[in-house]
Coordinates of C-alpha atoms and ligand atoms in Angstrom, one line a residue:
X1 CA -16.6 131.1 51.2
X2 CA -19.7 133.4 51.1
X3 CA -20.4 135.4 54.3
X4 CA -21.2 134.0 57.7
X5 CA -20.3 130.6 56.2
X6 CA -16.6 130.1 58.1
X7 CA -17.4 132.8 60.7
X8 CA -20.2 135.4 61.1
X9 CA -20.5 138.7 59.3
X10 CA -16.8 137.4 57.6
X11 CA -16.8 136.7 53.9
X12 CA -13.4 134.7 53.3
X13 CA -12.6 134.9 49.4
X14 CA -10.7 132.4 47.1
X15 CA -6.7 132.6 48.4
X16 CA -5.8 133.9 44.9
X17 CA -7.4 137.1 46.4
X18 CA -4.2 137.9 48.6
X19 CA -1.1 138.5 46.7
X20 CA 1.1 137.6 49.7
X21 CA -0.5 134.5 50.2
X22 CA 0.2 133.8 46.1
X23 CA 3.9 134.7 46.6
X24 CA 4.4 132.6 49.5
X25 CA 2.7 129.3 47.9
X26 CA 5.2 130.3 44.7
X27 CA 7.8 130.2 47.7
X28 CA 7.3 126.7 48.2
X29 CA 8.0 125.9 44.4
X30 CA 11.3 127.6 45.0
X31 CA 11.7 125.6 48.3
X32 CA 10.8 122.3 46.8
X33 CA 13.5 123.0 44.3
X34 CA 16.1 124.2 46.1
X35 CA 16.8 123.5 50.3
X36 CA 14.2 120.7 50.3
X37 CA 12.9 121.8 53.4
X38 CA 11.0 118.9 55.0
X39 CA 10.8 116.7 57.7
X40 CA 7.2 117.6 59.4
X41 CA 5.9 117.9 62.1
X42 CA 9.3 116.5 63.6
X43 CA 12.0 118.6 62.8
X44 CA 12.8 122.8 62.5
X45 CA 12.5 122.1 59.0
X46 CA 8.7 122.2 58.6
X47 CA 8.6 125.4 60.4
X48 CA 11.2 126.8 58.5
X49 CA 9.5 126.4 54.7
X50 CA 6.5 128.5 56.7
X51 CA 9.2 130.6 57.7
X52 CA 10.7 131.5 54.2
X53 CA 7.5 131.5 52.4
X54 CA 6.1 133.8 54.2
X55 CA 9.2 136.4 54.6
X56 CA 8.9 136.5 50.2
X57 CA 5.5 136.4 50.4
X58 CA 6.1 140.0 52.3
X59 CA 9.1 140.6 50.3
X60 CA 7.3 140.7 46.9
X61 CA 3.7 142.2 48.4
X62 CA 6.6 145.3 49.3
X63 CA 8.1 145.0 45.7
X64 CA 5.0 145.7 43.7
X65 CA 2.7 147.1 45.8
X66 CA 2.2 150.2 47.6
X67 CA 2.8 150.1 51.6
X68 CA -0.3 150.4 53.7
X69 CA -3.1 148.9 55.3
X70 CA -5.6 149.2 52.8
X71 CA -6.5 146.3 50.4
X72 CA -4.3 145.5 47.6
X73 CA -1.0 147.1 49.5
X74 CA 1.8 145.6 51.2
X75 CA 2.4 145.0 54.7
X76 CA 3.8 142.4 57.4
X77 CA 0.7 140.9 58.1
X78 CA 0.3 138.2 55.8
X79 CA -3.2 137.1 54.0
X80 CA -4.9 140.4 55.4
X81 CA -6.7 140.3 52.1
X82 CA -8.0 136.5 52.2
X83 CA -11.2 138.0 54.3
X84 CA -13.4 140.7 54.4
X85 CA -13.6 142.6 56.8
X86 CA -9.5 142.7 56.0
X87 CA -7.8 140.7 58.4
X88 CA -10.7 139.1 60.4
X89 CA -9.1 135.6 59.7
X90 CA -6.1 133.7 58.5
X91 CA -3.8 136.2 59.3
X92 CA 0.2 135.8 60.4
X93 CA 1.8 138.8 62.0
X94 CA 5.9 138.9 60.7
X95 CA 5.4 142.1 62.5
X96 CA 4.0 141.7 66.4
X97 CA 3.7 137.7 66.1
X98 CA 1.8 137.7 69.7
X99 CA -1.0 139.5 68.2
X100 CA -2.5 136.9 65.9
X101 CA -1.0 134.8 68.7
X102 CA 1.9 132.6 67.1
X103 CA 5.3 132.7 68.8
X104 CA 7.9 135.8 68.8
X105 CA 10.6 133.6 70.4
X106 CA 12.0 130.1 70.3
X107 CA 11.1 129.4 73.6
X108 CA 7.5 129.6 72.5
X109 CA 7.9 126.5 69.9
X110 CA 5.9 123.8 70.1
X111 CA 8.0 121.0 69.4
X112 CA 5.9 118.6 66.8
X113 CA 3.1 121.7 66.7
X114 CA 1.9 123.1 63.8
X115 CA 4.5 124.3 61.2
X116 CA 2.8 127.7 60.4
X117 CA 2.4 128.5 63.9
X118 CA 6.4 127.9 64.8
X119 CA 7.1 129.7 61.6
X120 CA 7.0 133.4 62.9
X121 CA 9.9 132.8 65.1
X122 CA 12.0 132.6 62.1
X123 CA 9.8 135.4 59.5
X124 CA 9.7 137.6 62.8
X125 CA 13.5 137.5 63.0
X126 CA 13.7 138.9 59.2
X127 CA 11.4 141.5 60.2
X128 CA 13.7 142.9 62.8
X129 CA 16.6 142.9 60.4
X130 CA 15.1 144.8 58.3
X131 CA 12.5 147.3 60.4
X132 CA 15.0 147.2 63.9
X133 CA 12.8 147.6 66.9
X134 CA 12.6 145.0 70.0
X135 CA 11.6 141.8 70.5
X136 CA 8.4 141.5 73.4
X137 CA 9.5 138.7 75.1
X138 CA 13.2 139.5 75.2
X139 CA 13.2 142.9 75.1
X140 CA 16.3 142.8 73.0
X141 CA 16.8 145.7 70.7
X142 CA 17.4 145.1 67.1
X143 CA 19.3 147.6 64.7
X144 CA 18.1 146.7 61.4
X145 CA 18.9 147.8 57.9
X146 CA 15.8 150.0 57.5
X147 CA 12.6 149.3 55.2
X148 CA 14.8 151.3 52.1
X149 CA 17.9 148.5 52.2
X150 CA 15.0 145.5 52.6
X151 CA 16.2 144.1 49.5
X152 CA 20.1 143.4 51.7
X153 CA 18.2 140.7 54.3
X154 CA 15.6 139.6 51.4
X155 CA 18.9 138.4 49.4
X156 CA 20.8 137.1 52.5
X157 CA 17.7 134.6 53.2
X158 CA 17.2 134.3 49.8
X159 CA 20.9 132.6 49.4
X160 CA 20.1 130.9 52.8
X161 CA 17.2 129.1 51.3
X162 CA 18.7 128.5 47.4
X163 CA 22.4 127.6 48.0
X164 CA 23.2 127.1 51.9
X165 CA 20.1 125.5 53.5
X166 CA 19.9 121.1 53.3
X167 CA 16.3 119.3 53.7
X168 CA 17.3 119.1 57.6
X169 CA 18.2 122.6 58.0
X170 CA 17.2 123.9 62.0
X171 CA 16.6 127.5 63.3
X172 CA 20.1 127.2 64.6
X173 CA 21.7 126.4 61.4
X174 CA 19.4 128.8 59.2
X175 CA 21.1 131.7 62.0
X176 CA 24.2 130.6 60.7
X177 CA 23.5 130.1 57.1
X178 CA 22.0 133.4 56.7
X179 CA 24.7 135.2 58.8
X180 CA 27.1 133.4 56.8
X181 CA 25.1 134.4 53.9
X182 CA 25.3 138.4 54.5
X183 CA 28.9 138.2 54.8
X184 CA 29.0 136.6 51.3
X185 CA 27.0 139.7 49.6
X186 CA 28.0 142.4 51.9
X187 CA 31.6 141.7 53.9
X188 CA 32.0 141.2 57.6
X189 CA 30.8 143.4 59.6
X190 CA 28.4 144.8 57.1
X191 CA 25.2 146.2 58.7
X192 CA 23.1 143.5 57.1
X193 CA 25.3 141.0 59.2
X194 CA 24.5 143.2 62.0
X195 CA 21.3 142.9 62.0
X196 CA 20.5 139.6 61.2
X197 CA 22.7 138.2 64.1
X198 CA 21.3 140.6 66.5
X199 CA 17.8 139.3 65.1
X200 CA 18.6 135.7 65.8
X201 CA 19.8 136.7 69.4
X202 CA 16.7 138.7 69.9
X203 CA 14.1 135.7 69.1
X204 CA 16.4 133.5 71.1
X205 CA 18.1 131.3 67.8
X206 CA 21.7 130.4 69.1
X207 CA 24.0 127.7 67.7
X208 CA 23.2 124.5 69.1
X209 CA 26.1 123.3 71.4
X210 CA 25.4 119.7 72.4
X211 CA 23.2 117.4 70.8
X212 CA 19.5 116.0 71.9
X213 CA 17.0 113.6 70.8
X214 CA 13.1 114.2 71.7
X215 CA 9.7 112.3 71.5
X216 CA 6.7 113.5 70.2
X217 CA 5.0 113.2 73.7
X218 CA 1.5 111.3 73.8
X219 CA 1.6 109.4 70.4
X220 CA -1.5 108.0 69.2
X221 CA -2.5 104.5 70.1
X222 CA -3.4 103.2 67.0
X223 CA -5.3 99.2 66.6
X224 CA -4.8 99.4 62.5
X225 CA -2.0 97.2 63.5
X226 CA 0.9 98.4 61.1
X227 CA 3.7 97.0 63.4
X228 CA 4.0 93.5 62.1
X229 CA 0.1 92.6 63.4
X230 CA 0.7 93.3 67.3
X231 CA -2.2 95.4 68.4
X232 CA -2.2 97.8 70.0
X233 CA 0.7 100.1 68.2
X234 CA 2.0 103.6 68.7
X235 CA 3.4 105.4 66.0
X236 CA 6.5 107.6 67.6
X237 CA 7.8 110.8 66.2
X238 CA 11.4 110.8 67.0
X239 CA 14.3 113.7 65.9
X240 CA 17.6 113.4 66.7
X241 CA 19.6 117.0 66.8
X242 CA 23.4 117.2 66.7
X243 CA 25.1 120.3 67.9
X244 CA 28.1 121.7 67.3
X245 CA 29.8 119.3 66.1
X246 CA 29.5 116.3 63.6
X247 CA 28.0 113.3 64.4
X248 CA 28.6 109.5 63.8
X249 CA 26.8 107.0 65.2
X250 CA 27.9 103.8 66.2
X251 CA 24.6 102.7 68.1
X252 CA 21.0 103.3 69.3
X253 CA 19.3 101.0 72.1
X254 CA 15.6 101.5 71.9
X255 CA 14.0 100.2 75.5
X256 CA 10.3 99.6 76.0
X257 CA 8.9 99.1 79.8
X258 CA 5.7 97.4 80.5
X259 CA 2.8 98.7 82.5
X260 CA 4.8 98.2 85.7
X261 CA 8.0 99.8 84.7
X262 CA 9.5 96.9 84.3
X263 CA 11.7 96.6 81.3
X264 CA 10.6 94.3 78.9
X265 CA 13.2 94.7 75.3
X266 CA 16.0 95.9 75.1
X267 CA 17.1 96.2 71.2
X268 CA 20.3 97.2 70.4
X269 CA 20.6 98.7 67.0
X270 CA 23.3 99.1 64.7
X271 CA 24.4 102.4 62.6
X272 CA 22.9 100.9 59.0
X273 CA 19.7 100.4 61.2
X274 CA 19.6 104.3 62.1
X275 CA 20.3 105.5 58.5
X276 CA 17.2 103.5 57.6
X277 CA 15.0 104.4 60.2
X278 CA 15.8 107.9 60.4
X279 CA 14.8 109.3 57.0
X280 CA 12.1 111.2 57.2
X281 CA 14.0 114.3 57.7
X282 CA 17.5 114.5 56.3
X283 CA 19.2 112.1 53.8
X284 CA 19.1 108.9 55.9
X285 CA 23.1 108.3 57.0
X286 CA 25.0 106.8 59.6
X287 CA 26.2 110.4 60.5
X288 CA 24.5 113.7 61.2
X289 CA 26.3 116.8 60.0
X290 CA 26.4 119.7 63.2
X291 CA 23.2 121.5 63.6
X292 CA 21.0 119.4 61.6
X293 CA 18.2 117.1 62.7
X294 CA 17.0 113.3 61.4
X295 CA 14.0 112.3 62.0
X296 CA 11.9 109.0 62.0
X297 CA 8.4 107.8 62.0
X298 CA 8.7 104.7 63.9
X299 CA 5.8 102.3 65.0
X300 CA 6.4 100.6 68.4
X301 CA 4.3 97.5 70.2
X302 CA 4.3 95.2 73.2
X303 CA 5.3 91.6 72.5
X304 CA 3.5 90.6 75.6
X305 CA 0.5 92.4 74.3
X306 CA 0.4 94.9 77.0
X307 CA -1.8 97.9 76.5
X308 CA 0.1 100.9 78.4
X309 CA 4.0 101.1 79.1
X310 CA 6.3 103.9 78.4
X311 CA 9.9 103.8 75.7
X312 CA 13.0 105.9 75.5
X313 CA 15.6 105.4 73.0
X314 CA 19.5 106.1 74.1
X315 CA 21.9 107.1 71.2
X316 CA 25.9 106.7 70.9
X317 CA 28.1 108.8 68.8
X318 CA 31.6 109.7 67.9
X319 CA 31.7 113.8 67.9
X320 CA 34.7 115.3 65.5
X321 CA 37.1 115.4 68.6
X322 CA 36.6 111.3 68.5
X323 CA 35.0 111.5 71.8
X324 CA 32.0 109.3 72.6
X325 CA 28.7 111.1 73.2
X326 CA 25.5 109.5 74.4
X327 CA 21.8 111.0 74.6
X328 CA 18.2 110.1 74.9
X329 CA 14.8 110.8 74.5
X330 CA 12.5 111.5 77.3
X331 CA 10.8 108.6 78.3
X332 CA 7.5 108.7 77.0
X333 CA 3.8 107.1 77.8
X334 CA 1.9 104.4 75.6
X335 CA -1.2 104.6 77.1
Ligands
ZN401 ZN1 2.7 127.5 53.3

């Protein structure tokens, strides 16, 4: 875009002008043909493809070009060559997230937000493994590699993304998979599994312990009627997330109140039902493998024809002990 045209006195050229920004839409190739990573805006996983495509965007800016700030060099702030003055727009920080004012820390996602904003909690964390320093908003201290062993976390992610990862993958599991993965190239204990662990910790990525379910809160009302004709319709964003263990599911019960709070159905659904509602992230099965997420795109009416009301949906599962867990979305408006 010529200058002053997006925003004054800044000229923002063709995206082929920013090598990063070339490697990280090459990244998605590799992505589309390897972990699948999908499942937006509902699951980790959509934050996670940001995620990776940016940390070898980076990766192969520092492989061929010089490190610096100037134009044509190789840094951690991604697309600094998309505008001009460098860096006035459409930037990403792997560096010091905060200051082009995306998240440093998982309690900072915005659950359903924008994919490239949740990203940096993930590209941040392979910063630190590599550079070391702190984490702002934990404080924790990170010993990484160092800038002249970047290619040790590069390949641990790399084998992350390529051989570990599935289409569901979370920020919990892609902790694992890329601890599990440095151990692989460079034995326990190695200081690439250092630092990638202590990375996770510092950006607040644990193991998920028990499992949850969430609602996009305040879906759209939508009068297009695509639920069977009844007008108005919601379409509901929902992701189910199993912890540490394995998950199979032997029933869902999807509630919907009316305006008063007064329940008004009650649909009990079976396990077949769930593997074909819940495909949008994930494979689409009656189970859910520990630390992964399915996700569904589900469209939800009143039969009375009420135009407000609220819904929660309750799961039941079987956990690999064989004890029964059961969990539930928030209740969420229809207004
Ligand atoms: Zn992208």
């Amino acid at each position: 875009a010529p200058k002053g045209f997006i925003a004054p006195n800044v000229e923002v050229k063709p995206f082929s002008a920013a090598f990063d920004v070339v490697a990280h839409e090459l990244t998605h190739g590799v992505t589309a043909s390897s972990a699948r990573l999908n499942g937006y805006p509902f699951s980790d996983a959509g934050a996670l493809n940001e995620a990776f495509s940016d940390m070898f965007g980076a990766s192969t800016a520092f492989f061929y070009e010089p490190i610096g700030t100037a134009p044509l060099t190789a840094s951690y702030t991604l697309g600094r060559d998309l505008a001009v003055p460098a860096g006035a727009l459409l930037i990403r920080s792997l560096s010091d997230p905060r200051t082009t004012r995306d998240p440093d820390h998982y309690t900072q996602r915005i659950i359903g937000g924008d994919p490239h904003y949740n990203s940096t909690i993930a590209s941040h964390a392979f910063y630190l493994a590599i550079e070391g320093g702190a984490n702002r908003t934990s404080g924790l201290a990170v010993q990484g590699v160092g800038a002249a062993n970047r290619e040790q976390i590069e390949k641990a992610f790399f084998r992350a993304l390529t051989v570990l990862l599935p289409s569901n993958a979370t920020f919990a599991l892609t902790r694992a998979a890329t601890i599990h993965a440095a151990r692989d190239l460079y034995g326990a204990g190695s200081n690439a599994e250092r630092a990638i662990t202590q990375a996770w910790d510092a950006v607040g990525v644990q193991d998920r312990i028990a499992p949850t379910a969430t609602m996009l809160p305040n879906p759209a009302s939508s009068t297009a009627a695509p639920c069977g004709g009844l007008q108005p319709s919601w379409n509901l964003g929902v992701t189910v997330s199993a912890g540490s263990s394995n998950l199979r599911f032997t029933q869902w019960v999807w509630d919907i109140f009316n305006h008063n709070g007064a329940l008004e159905e009650h649909d009990t659904l079976s396990p077949v039902d769930f593997s074909q509602f819940f495909r949008s992230c994930g494979p689409g099965s009656t189970t859910l493998l520990a630390q992964t997420d399915a996700c569904s795109s589900v469209c939800v009416s009143f039969l009375s024809g009420d135009s407000r009301g609220s819904t929660q949906i309750t799961f039941t599962a079987v956990d690999d002990a064989g004890r029964t867990v059961t969990f539930a979305t928030p209740r969420v408006t229809l207004r």
